[in-house]
Amino acid sequence: MIFGNILYSQSTNNVWKEVETETEKLKKAIDTKNEAAEAESYYNIGETFFNDRNFSKSEEYFLRSKNIYEKLNNKQNLEKVIRKLAQSQENQNKLRSAQSNYQKASKIGYSKSKRSLNANDASRLSSPAPENKAEAIQNNIVISEKENNKQDLAASYSQMADVNIENKNIPKAEENLNTAYQISKEQAPQQALAINQKLTNFYVDNKDFDKAIEAKRSVLKENFVKENSQKKVEQIQELAEIYIKKNDPKEAIVLLKNAYDIALQKGHTLEAQKSVKKLDSLYNISENTNASVQLYRDFLGKLPDLVSKDRSLVDNKILEDTEQRISQLEQEKKLKDELIRKKNIFNYSLIGVLVLLTGLIIFIFRTLKKVQIKNKKIALQSLRREMNPHFIFNSLNSVNHFIATNNELEANQYLTKFSKLMRGVMENSSEDFIPFQQELDLLQNYLALEKTRFSDKFDYEIEVDESLNTQSLKVPGMLIQPFLENAVWHGLRYRTEKGFLSLKFEKNNDSLNIFIEDNGIGIEESKKQKTEHQKSRKGRGMKNTLERIALLNDLYKQNIECKITDKKEEPGVFVEISFKLINS
């Protein structure tokens, strides 16, 4: 799948800008110790993600806001954030959590209408009887209309349609879905798109394809779709899908070609690829192989220009960096609070210094030890974070190579493996020690990736001692990969003939021994072949790895040993790593 891991829309750009703005406010709030402003910033970030229909992220930030408002006992804002939290959970089908939070919000509501609104939603989720659900929803419709709450009003009509469908009242369900759509499109475009999709699915389920097409064409006329090329392409693709279900492939092909052209023009790689796959499927059904081949050639020919227009990687990286900055601010706040707490303890201890001098000295030494450990953990965290950009940078160089050479098959395989590897790296980057099976999967993916890149340069083998429990055993994450990377990039790829890379895991009593062996050109020969430019550049990957080993040994008394030597009797490098077994 080409670029299957890229997610981009015009709304993504707006989301990271709003999150970045609130992050600046959050920093000021933390610096000035203004907890009310801090909670408000978390709430605003959560609402930004909520409006973008990213409910898992909105739940995360609403929870942070809720915890602070509970501490401040700010009931008005607490009711507001708990309701939003419940809505985020309901949209993720976490119905028990949502019901519980609706009930909490109903108990602390600062007005009668707010209490009723939340109590009705709690009743709706807890009651199995359709008539009880309908009564609760109708009560909320009255409240939302009175308070002119368009977003909640549209949601209530959509919920009422679900009850109508459950009661097999098809005309009323259609009426309520149309009402929900008309209300939401005025102020909540993302909600309107979701309701429109629900309406078209409703029509398709009832085999009323003409109404489904009419509903989808109507949304294409809306300004919030016409002015957003990403959404426009998505809606055209969904319209084509309806024609396919209607058994009208000709019209579907026309629509998908239109979607493909817009995606190419505006730089939406993923949507262009989706259109190509759908068209290819339709061409295969009609046995139009020539059209399919021509389409793929056209796509691959335009891929470099398309990638250059695609802002998804940049915008998603900015959003990711902004969220990391928020996490960093929280960590800094915790550290400051911890240091202030210790300082206060120290000051109070001074009052009794004449009586408790011995105890105070012990306390000071313990405190200094804790601070040293914390500083080392921060340093370890910093090194681990630095490993990821270094690794991603090297991998993207390989991605660029395949794109530049227009190698379709290799590019497909490489990018599929690359996306899996990136997910594994991101999932494993937050902990000092991860399950051995996860590390093994990451290493297997990485070597498969490099094998795709240098297929004529080396073969590889991974051997795991059968006595090792891959599920319960824990190992340092991303510790082995840099050695494999060195073996491939600085040794094996310079061979004139195909080389071999061996990775072995052996259990030796209560220790794990790891052996990495290659028959590349070796360390000394690699140094000789470096250009002056390469010599002037300071490599960070191996240096970071050795620094991490030193810190892990210091913090966890792990006694990790690492030996790197040139083989004497033949070219190549032999690496031996050993450390004590760690079980979950």
Coordinates of C-alpha atoms in Angstrom, one line a residue:
M1 CA 0.0 0.0 0.0
I2 CA 1.7 3.3 -1.1
F3 CA 1.7 5.9 1.6
G4 CA -1.0 4.1 3.5
N5 CA 0.2 5.6 6.8
I6 CA -0.3 9.3 5.6
L7 CA -3.4 11.1 7.0
Y8 CA -3.9 14.6 5.8
S9 CA -6.8 17.0 5.5
Q10 CA -7.3 20.8 5.5
S11 CA -8.7 20.5 8.9
T12 CA -5.5 19.0 10.2
N13 CA -3.8 22.3 9.5
N14 CA -6.4 24.2 11.5
V15 CA -6.2 21.7 14.4
W16 CA -2.4 22.0 14.9
K17 CA -2.6 25.8 14.7
E18 CA -5.4 25.9 17.4
V19 CA -3.5 23.4 19.5
E20 CA -0.2 25.3 19.1
T21 CA -2.0 28.6 20.2
E22 CA -3.4 26.9 23.3
T23 CA 0.0 25.4 24.1
E24 CA 1.4 28.9 24.4
K25 CA -1.4 29.8 26.8
L26 CA -0.8 26.5 28.7
K27 CA 2.9 27.4 29.1
K28 CA 2.0 30.8 30.6
A29 CA -0.5 29.2 32.9
I30 CA 2.0 26.7 34.2
D31 CA 4.8 29.3 34.6
T32 CA 2.4 31.5 36.6
K33 CA 0.9 28.6 38.4
N34 CA -2.6 29.6 37.2
E35 CA -4.4 26.2 37.5
A36 CA -7.7 27.6 36.3
A37 CA -6.1 28.8 33.1
E38 CA -4.2 25.5 32.7
A39 CA -7.5 23.6 33.0
E40 CA -9.1 25.9 30.4
S41 CA -6.3 25.4 27.9
Y42 CA -6.7 21.6 28.3
Y43 CA -10.4 22.0 27.8
N44 CA -9.9 24.1 24.6
I45 CA -7.4 21.6 23.2
G46 CA -9.9 18.8 23.9
E47 CA -12.7 20.7 22.2
T48 CA -10.5 21.3 19.1
F49 CA -10.0 17.6 18.8
F50 CA -13.7 16.9 19.5
N51 CA -14.8 19.3 16.8
D52 CA -12.4 17.5 14.4
R53 CA -14.1 14.2 15.4
N54 CA -10.8 12.9 17.0
F55 CA -12.6 11.6 20.1
S56 CA -9.8 9.6 21.6
K57 CA -7.6 12.7 21.7
S58 CA -10.4 14.9 23.0
E59 CA -11.1 12.3 25.8
E60 CA -7.4 12.5 26.8
Y61 CA -7.4 16.3 27.2
F62 CA -10.9 16.5 28.8
L63 CA -9.6 14.1 31.4
R64 CA -6.6 16.4 32.2
S65 CA -9.0 19.4 32.4
K66 CA -11.4 17.5 34.6
N67 CA -8.7 16.5 37.1
I68 CA -7.7 20.1 37.7
Y69 CA -11.3 21.4 37.9
E70 CA -12.0 18.7 40.5
K71 CA -9.0 19.9 42.5
L72 CA -10.2 23.5 42.3
N73 CA -13.8 22.4 43.0
N74 CA -15.0 24.6 40.1
K75 CA -18.4 23.0 39.6
Q76 CA -19.6 25.1 36.6
N77 CA -16.6 24.3 34.5
L78 CA -16.4 20.7 35.9
E79 CA -20.0 20.0 34.7
K80 CA -19.0 21.3 31.2
V81 CA -15.9 19.3 30.9
I82 CA -17.4 16.0 32.3
R83 CA -20.3 16.3 29.8
K84 CA -17.8 16.7 26.9
L85 CA -15.8 13.8 28.3
A86 CA -18.9 11.6 28.3
Q87 CA -19.7 12.6 24.7
S88 CA -16.2 11.8 23.6
Q89 CA -16.5 8.4 25.3
E90 CA -20.0 7.7 23.8
N91 CA -18.6 8.5 20.3
Q92 CA -16.0 5.8 20.9
N93 CA -18.7 3.4 22.1
K94 CA -17.4 3.4 25.6
L95 CA -20.9 3.4 26.9
R96 CA -20.4 2.5 30.5
S97 CA -17.8 5.2 31.0
A98 CA -20.0 7.7 29.2
Q99 CA -23.1 6.8 31.2
S100 CA -21.1 7.2 34.5
N101 CA -19.9 10.6 33.5
Y102 CA -23.3 11.8 32.3
Q103 CA -24.5 10.8 35.8
K104 CA -21.7 12.7 37.5
A105 CA -22.4 15.8 35.4
S106 CA -26.1 15.7 36.3
K107 CA -25.3 15.7 40.0
I108 CA -23.0 18.8 39.8
G109 CA -24.9 20.8 37.1
Y110 CA -25.0 24.5 38.0
S111 CA -28.5 24.9 36.4
K112 CA -31.7 22.9 36.3
S113 CA -31.5 22.5 32.5
K114 CA -27.9 21.3 32.6
R115 CA -28.7 18.7 35.3
S116 CA -31.7 17.5 33.2
L117 CA -29.7 17.4 30.0
N118 CA -27.1 15.1 31.5
A119 CA -29.6 13.0 33.5
N120 CA -31.5 12.4 30.2
D121 CA -28.4 11.2 28.4
A122 CA -27.5 8.9 31.3
S123 CA -31.1 7.5 31.2
R124 CA -30.8 7.1 27.4
L125 CA -27.7 5.0 27.6
S126 CA -28.9 2.9 30.6
S127 CA -32.4 2.1 29.4
P128 CA -33.0 -0.9 27.1
A129 CA -36.6 0.1 26.2
P130 CA -36.9 2.2 23.0
E131 CA -39.8 4.3 24.4
N132 CA -37.7 5.3 27.4
K133 CA -34.8 6.3 25.2
A134 CA -37.2 8.3 23.0
E135 CA -38.6 10.1 26.0
A136 CA -35.1 11.1 27.2
I137 CA -34.0 12.3 23.8
Q138 CA -37.2 14.3 23.3
N139 CA -36.6 16.0 26.6
N140 CA -33.1 17.0 25.5
I141 CA -34.4 18.3 22.2
V142 CA -36.7 20.7 24.1
I143 CA -33.8 21.8 26.3
S144 CA -31.3 22.2 23.4
E145 CA -33.8 24.2 21.3
K146 CA -34.5 26.5 24.3
E147 CA -30.7 27.1 24.9
N148 CA -30.0 27.2 21.1
N149 CA -27.3 24.5 21.5
K150 CA -27.1 23.4 17.8
Q151 CA -24.5 20.7 18.3
D152 CA -26.4 18.9 21.0
L153 CA -29.6 19.4 19.2
A154 CA -28.3 17.8 16.0
A155 CA -26.9 14.9 18.1
S156 CA -30.3 14.4 19.7
Y157 CA -32.1 14.2 16.4
S158 CA -29.5 11.7 15.2
Q159 CA -30.0 9.6 18.3
M160 CA -33.8 9.8 17.8
A161 CA -33.3 8.4 14.3
D162 CA -31.5 5.4 15.9
V163 CA -34.6 4.7 18.1
N164 CA -36.8 5.1 15.0
I165 CA -34.7 2.5 13.1
E166 CA -34.9 0.2 16.1
N167 CA -38.8 0.6 16.0
K168 CA -38.7 0.1 12.2
N169 CA -40.2 3.6 11.7
I170 CA -38.3 4.3 8.5
P171 CA -40.0 7.6 7.4
K172 CA -39.5 9.1 10.9
A173 CA -35.8 8.0 11.0
E174 CA -35.3 9.6 7.6
E175 CA -37.0 12.8 8.8
N176 CA -34.9 13.0 11.9
L177 CA -31.6 12.4 10.1
N178 CA -32.4 15.1 7.6
T179 CA -33.2 17.5 10.5
A180 CA -30.0 16.7 12.3
Y181 CA -28.0 17.3 9.1
Q182 CA -29.7 20.7 8.4
I183 CA -29.0 21.8 12.0
S184 CA -25.4 20.7 12.2
K185 CA -24.2 22.1 8.8
E186 CA -24.7 25.7 10.1
Q187 CA -22.1 25.5 12.8
A188 CA -20.4 22.1 12.9
P189 CA -19.2 20.9 9.4
Q190 CA -17.5 17.8 10.7
Q191 CA -20.6 16.7 12.6
A192 CA -22.7 17.5 9.5
L193 CA -20.4 15.2 7.4
A194 CA -20.8 12.4 9.9
I195 CA -24.6 12.7 10.0
N196 CA -24.7 12.9 6.1
Q197 CA -22.7 9.7 6.0
K198 CA -25.1 8.1 8.5
L199 CA -28.0 9.3 6.3
T200 CA -26.6 7.9 3.1
N201 CA -25.8 4.6 4.8
F202 CA -29.4 4.5 6.0
Y203 CA -30.6 4.9 2.4
V204 CA -28.2 2.3 1.1
D205 CA -29.3 -0.2 3.8
N206 CA -32.9 0.3 2.6
K207 CA -31.9 -0.1 -1.1
D208 CA -33.0 3.5 -1.8
F209 CA -29.9 4.3 -3.9
D210 CA -31.4 7.4 -5.6
K211 CA -32.0 9.1 -2.3
A212 CA -28.5 8.2 -1.1
I213 CA -27.0 9.7 -4.2
E214 CA -29.2 12.8 -3.8
A215 CA -28.0 13.2 -0.1
K216 CA -24.4 12.8 -1.1
R217 CA -24.6 15.2 -4.0
S218 CA -26.3 17.8 -1.7
V219 CA -23.3 17.8 0.7
L220 CA -20.9 18.3 -2.2
K221 CA -22.6 21.6 -2.8
E222 CA -22.0 22.9 0.7
N223 CA -19.3 25.5 1.0
F224 CA -17.5 23.6 3.8
V225 CA -16.9 20.8 1.3
K226 CA -16.3 22.9 -1.8
E227 CA -13.7 25.0 0.0
N228 CA -11.9 21.9 1.4
S229 CA -10.3 19.9 -1.4
Q230 CA -9.6 16.9 0.9
K231 CA -13.2 16.7 2.0
K232 CA -14.4 17.2 -1.5
V233 CA -12.4 14.2 -2.7
E234 CA -13.6 12.0 0.1
Q235 CA -17.2 12.8 -0.5
I236 CA -16.8 12.1 -4.3
Q237 CA -15.3 8.8 -3.4
E238 CA -18.2 8.0 -1.1
L239 CA -20.6 8.9 -3.9
A240 CA -18.8 6.6 -6.3
E241 CA -19.2 3.8 -3.7
I242 CA -22.9 4.3 -3.7
Y243 CA -23.0 3.9 -7.5
I244 CA -20.9 0.7 -7.2
K245 CA -23.5 -0.7 -4.8
K246 CA -26.2 0.5 -7.2
N247 CA -24.5 -1.6 -9.9
D248 CA -23.6 1.5 -12.0
P249 CA -19.8 1.1 -12.5
K250 CA -19.7 3.6 -15.4
E251 CA -20.8 6.5 -13.3
A252 CA -18.6 5.3 -10.4
I253 CA -15.5 5.4 -12.8
V254 CA -16.3 8.9 -13.9
L255 CA -16.5 10.1 -10.3
L256 CA -13.4 8.3 -9.2
K257 CA -11.4 9.8 -12.1
N258 CA -12.6 13.2 -11.0
A259 CA -11.5 12.5 -7.4
Y260 CA -8.2 11.2 -8.7
D261 CA -7.6 14.4 -10.7
I262 CA -8.5 16.7 -7.8
A263 CA -6.2 14.7 -5.4
L264 CA -3.3 15.0 -7.9
Q265 CA -3.9 18.7 -8.3
K266 CA -4.1 19.5 -4.6
G267 CA -1.4 17.1 -3.4
H268 CA -3.5 14.5 -1.5
T269 CA -1.4 11.4 -1.8
L270 CA -3.6 9.0 0.2
E271 CA -6.8 10.0 -1.6
A272 CA -5.1 9.7 -5.0
Q273 CA -4.1 6.2 -4.0
K274 CA -7.6 5.3 -2.8
S275 CA -9.0 6.4 -6.1
V276 CA -6.4 4.4 -8.1
K277 CA -7.2 1.2 -6.1
K278 CA -11.0 1.7 -6.6
L279 CA -10.6 2.3 -10.3
D280 CA -8.3 -0.7 -10.6
S281 CA -10.9 -2.9 -8.9
L282 CA -13.6 -1.7 -11.4
Y283 CA -11.3 -2.2 -14.4
N284 CA -10.5 -5.7 -13.2
I285 CA -14.2 -6.5 -13.0
S286 CA -14.7 -5.3 -16.6
E287 CA -11.4 -7.0 -17.6
N288 CA -10.0 -3.7 -18.9
T289 CA -6.4 -4.5 -18.1
N290 CA -5.0 -1.8 -20.4
A291 CA -6.8 1.0 -18.5
S292 CA -5.6 -0.4 -15.2
V293 CA -2.0 -0.5 -16.3
Q294 CA -2.2 3.0 -17.8
L295 CA -3.7 4.3 -14.6
Y296 CA -0.9 2.9 -12.4
R297 CA 1.8 4.2 -14.8
D298 CA 0.2 7.6 -14.6
F299 CA 0.0 7.5 -10.8
L300 CA 3.7 6.4 -10.5
G301 CA 4.8 9.0 -13.0
K302 CA 3.2 11.8 -11.0
L303 CA 4.0 10.4 -7.6
P304 CA 7.2 12.5 -7.0
D305 CA 5.4 15.8 -7.9
L306 CA 2.4 14.7 -5.8
V307 CA 4.6 14.0 -2.7
S308 CA 6.3 17.4 -3.1
K309 CA 2.8 19.0 -2.8
D310 CA 1.6 16.8 0.1
R311 CA 1.8 18.7 3.4
S312 CA 0.7 15.8 5.5
L313 CA 4.1 14.7 6.9
V314 CA 5.0 18.3 7.9
D315 CA 1.6 19.2 9.5
N316 CA 1.3 15.9 11.3
K317 CA 4.9 16.3 12.6
I318 CA 4.1 19.8 13.8
L319 CA 1.0 18.5 15.6
E320 CA 3.0 15.6 17.1
D321 CA 5.8 18.0 18.2
T322 CA 3.2 20.3 19.8
E323 CA 1.7 17.4 21.8
Q324 CA 5.1 16.4 22.9
R325 CA 5.7 19.9 24.0
I326 CA 2.6 19.7 26.1
S327 CA 3.8 16.5 27.7
Q328 CA 7.2 18.1 28.3
L329 CA 5.5 21.1 30.0
E330 CA 3.6 18.7 32.3
Q331 CA 6.8 16.8 33.1
E332 CA 8.6 20.1 33.9
K333 CA 5.7 21.1 36.1
K334 CA 5.8 17.9 38.0
L335 CA 9.6 18.3 38.5
K336 CA 9.2 21.9 39.7
D337 CA 6.4 20.8 42.1
E338 CA 8.6 18.0 43.3
L339 CA 11.6 20.3 43.9
I340 CA 9.4 22.9 45.6
R341 CA 8.0 20.1 47.9
K342 CA 11.5 19.0 48.8
K343 CA 12.6 22.5 49.3
N344 CA 9.7 23.1 51.8
I345 CA 10.6 19.9 53.6
F346 CA 14.2 21.0 53.8
N347 CA 13.2 24.4 55.2
Y348 CA 10.9 23.0 57.8
S349 CA 13.6 20.5 58.8
L350 CA 16.0 23.4 59.5
I351 CA 13.7 24.5 62.4
G352 CA 14.6 21.4 64.3
V353 CA 18.2 21.2 63.2
L354 CA 19.6 21.3 66.7
V355 CA 17.5 18.4 67.8
L356 CA 17.3 16.4 64.6
L357 CA 20.8 17.1 63.1
T358 CA 21.6 13.5 62.4
G359 CA 18.2 12.8 60.8
L360 CA 18.6 16.0 58.7
I361 CA 21.9 14.9 57.3
I362 CA 20.5 11.5 56.3
F363 CA 17.5 13.3 54.7
I364 CA 19.9 15.6 52.7
F365 CA 21.9 12.6 51.3
R366 CA 18.7 10.8 50.3
T367 CA 17.3 13.8 48.6
L368 CA 20.5 14.4 46.6
K369 CA 20.4 10.8 45.6
K370 CA 16.9 11.0 44.3
V371 CA 17.7 14.2 42.4
Q372 CA 20.7 12.5 40.7
I373 CA 18.5 9.5 39.8
K374 CA 15.8 11.8 38.3
N375 CA 18.5 13.7 36.3
K376 CA 19.8 10.5 34.9
K377 CA 16.3 9.4 34.0
I378 CA 15.7 12.7 32.2
A379 CA 19.0 12.2 30.4
L380 CA 18.0 8.7 29.4
Q381 CA 14.6 9.9 28.2
S382 CA 16.3 12.6 26.1
L383 CA 18.7 10.1 24.5
R384 CA 15.8 7.8 23.7
R385 CA 13.9 10.6 22.1
E386 CA 17.0 11.5 20.0
M387 CA 17.3 8.0 18.7
N388 CA 13.9 8.1 16.9
P389 CA 14.6 11.2 14.7
H390 CA 18.1 9.8 13.9
F391 CA 16.6 6.4 12.9
I392 CA 13.7 8.0 10.9
F393 CA 16.1 10.3 9.1
N394 CA 18.1 7.3 7.8
S395 CA 15.0 5.4 6.9
L396 CA 13.6 8.4 4.9
N397 CA 16.8 8.5 2.9
S398 CA 15.9 5.0 1.7
V399 CA 12.3 6.0 1.0
N400 CA 13.6 8.8 -1.1
H401 CA 15.8 6.4 -3.1
F402 CA 12.9 4.2 -4.2
I403 CA 10.8 7.2 -5.1
A404 CA 13.6 8.6 -7.1
T405 CA 14.2 5.4 -9.0
N406 CA 10.4 4.9 -9.7
N407 CA 10.6 1.2 -8.6
E408 CA 6.9 0.5 -8.1
L409 CA 7.1 -3.0 -6.5
E410 CA 10.0 -2.2 -4.3
A411 CA 8.5 1.1 -3.3
N412 CA 5.2 -0.7 -2.3
Q413 CA 7.0 -3.3 -0.2
Y414 CA 9.4 -0.9 1.4
L415 CA 6.8 1.7 2.4
T416 CA 4.4 -1.0 3.8
K417 CA 7.3 -2.3 6.0
F418 CA 8.4 1.2 6.8
S419 CA 4.9 2.2 8.1
K420 CA 4.8 -1.0 10.3
L421 CA 8.3 -0.2 11.6
M422 CA 7.4 3.4 12.4
R423 CA 4.4 2.3 14.4
G424 CA 6.5 -0.1 16.4
V425 CA 9.2 2.5 17.0
M426 CA 6.7 5.0 18.3
E427 CA 4.9 2.5 20.5
N428 CA 8.2 1.3 22.0
S429 CA 9.9 4.7 22.5
S430 CA 8.2 5.7 25.8
E431 CA 9.6 2.9 28.0
D432 CA 13.2 2.0 29.1
F433 CA 12.4 -1.7 28.9
I434 CA 9.9 -3.4 26.6
P435 CA 8.7 -7.0 26.1
F436 CA 11.3 -9.0 24.2
Q437 CA 8.7 -10.1 21.6
Q438 CA 8.0 -6.4 20.7
E439 CA 11.7 -5.7 20.3
L440 CA 12.1 -8.9 18.2
D441 CA 9.2 -7.8 15.9
L442 CA 10.8 -4.4 15.5
L443 CA 14.2 -5.9 14.6
Q444 CA 12.6 -8.4 12.1
N445 CA 10.7 -5.5 10.4
Y446 CA 13.9 -3.4 10.3
L447 CA 16.0 -6.1 8.7
A448 CA 13.2 -6.9 6.2
L449 CA 13.2 -3.2 5.4
E450 CA 16.9 -3.1 4.8
K451 CA 16.8 -6.3 2.9
T452 CA 14.3 -4.7 0.5
R453 CA 16.7 -1.7 0.1
F454 CA 19.8 -3.8 -0.4
S455 CA 18.5 -7.1 -1.7
D456 CA 21.7 -7.8 -3.6
K457 CA 24.0 -7.0 -0.8
F458 CA 23.2 -9.4 2.0
D459 CA 21.0 -12.1 3.5
Y460 CA 20.2 -12.4 7.2
E461 CA 19.2 -14.8 9.9
I462 CA 17.7 -14.4 13.4
E463 CA 18.0 -17.2 15.9
V464 CA 16.2 -17.2 19.3
D465 CA 17.0 -19.6 22.0
E466 CA 13.9 -21.8 22.6
S467 CA 14.3 -21.6 26.3
L468 CA 13.7 -17.8 26.2
N469 CA 10.1 -16.7 27.1
T470 CA 9.6 -13.9 24.5
Q471 CA 6.3 -12.8 26.2
S472 CA 7.5 -12.2 29.8
L473 CA 11.1 -11.3 29.1
K474 CA 11.9 -7.5 28.9
V475 CA 14.8 -5.9 27.1
P476 CA 16.0 -2.3 26.5
G477 CA 14.1 -0.9 23.5
M478 CA 16.0 0.2 20.4
L479 CA 19.3 -1.0 21.8
I480 CA 20.2 -3.6 19.2
Q481 CA 18.9 -1.8 16.0
P482 CA 21.8 0.7 15.7
F483 CA 24.3 -2.2 15.6
L484 CA 22.3 -3.8 12.8
E485 CA 22.1 -0.5 11.0
N486 CA 25.9 -0.1 11.3
A487 CA 26.5 -3.6 9.9
V488 CA 24.3 -2.9 6.9
W489 CA 25.2 0.7 6.1
H490 CA 28.9 0.7 7.0
G491 CA 29.9 -2.9 6.2
L492 CA 27.7 -5.1 4.1
R493 CA 26.5 -2.5 1.5
Y494 CA 30.2 -2.0 0.4
R495 CA 30.7 -5.7 -0.5
T496 CA 31.1 -6.6 -4.1
E497 CA 29.4 -10.0 -3.4
K498 CA 26.4 -10.8 -1.3
G499 CA 27.2 -10.8 2.4
F500 CA 25.5 -12.3 5.5
L501 CA 24.2 -10.8 8.8
S502 CA 23.5 -13.0 11.8
L503 CA 21.6 -12.1 14.9
K504 CA 21.4 -14.6 17.8
F505 CA 19.8 -14.5 21.2
E506 CA 21.1 -17.1 23.7
K507 CA 20.2 -17.8 27.3
N508 CA 23.2 -18.3 29.6
N509 CA 22.0 -19.1 33.1
D510 CA 20.4 -15.8 34.3
S511 CA 21.9 -13.8 31.4
L512 CA 20.8 -13.0 27.9
N513 CA 23.7 -13.0 25.3
I514 CA 23.1 -11.3 22.0
F515 CA 25.5 -11.9 19.1
I516 CA 25.6 -9.7 15.9
E517 CA 28.0 -10.9 13.2
D518 CA 28.5 -9.7 9.6
N519 CA 31.0 -10.4 6.9
G520 CA 31.1 -6.8 5.7
I521 CA 34.3 -4.8 5.1
G522 CA 35.0 -4.2 8.8
I523 CA 35.4 -1.2 11.0
E524 CA 38.9 -0.1 9.9
E525 CA 38.2 -0.5 6.2
S526 CA 35.0 1.4 6.6
K527 CA 36.9 4.3 8.2
K528 CA 39.3 4.3 5.2
Q529 CA 36.6 4.5 2.7
K530 CA 34.9 7.5 4.3
T531 CA 35.0 10.8 2.4
E532 CA 36.4 13.9 4.1
H533 CA 32.8 15.1 4.3
Q534 CA 31.7 11.9 6.0
K535 CA 34.6 12.1 8.4
S536 CA 33.7 15.7 9.4
R537 CA 30.1 14.6 10.4
K538 CA 29.7 13.2 13.9
G539 CA 27.5 10.1 14.0
R540 CA 25.0 10.2 16.8
G541 CA 23.4 6.7 16.6
M542 CA 26.1 4.6 18.1
K543 CA 27.2 7.3 20.5
N544 CA 23.7 7.6 21.9
T545 CA 23.4 3.8 22.2
L546 CA 26.6 3.6 24.3
E547 CA 25.5 6.5 26.4
R548 CA 22.2 4.8 27.0
I549 CA 24.0 1.6 28.0
A550 CA 26.0 3.5 30.6
L551 CA 22.8 5.2 32.0
L552 CA 20.9 1.9 32.1
N553 CA 23.7 0.3 34.0
D554 CA 23.8 3.2 36.5
L555 CA 20.1 3.5 37.0
Y556 CA 19.0 -0.2 37.0
K557 CA 22.3 -2.0 38.0
Q558 CA 21.8 -4.0 34.8
N559 CA 25.5 -4.5 34.1
I560 CA 25.0 -4.4 30.3
E561 CA 28.2 -5.3 28.5
C562 CA 29.0 -4.5 24.9
K563 CA 32.0 -5.6 22.9
I564 CA 32.6 -4.5 19.2
T565 CA 35.5 -6.0 17.4
D566 CA 36.8 -6.5 13.9
K567 CA 37.0 -10.2 13.1
K568 CA 40.6 -11.4 12.7
E569 CA 40.5 -14.3 10.3
E570 CA 38.0 -12.8 7.8
P571 CA 36.4 -9.4 7.0
G572 CA 33.5 -8.3 9.2
V573 CA 32.5 -7.2 12.6
F574 CA 31.4 -9.2 15.7
V575 CA 29.3 -7.5 18.4
E576 CA 28.5 -9.2 21.7
I577 CA 25.9 -7.8 24.1
S578 CA 25.0 -9.4 27.4
F579 CA 22.8 -8.4 30.4
K580 CA 20.8 -10.0 33.2
L581 CA 17.4 -11.5 32.3
I582 CA 14.5 -9.2 33.3
N583 CA 11.0 -10.7 33.6
S584 CA 7.7 -8.8 33.8

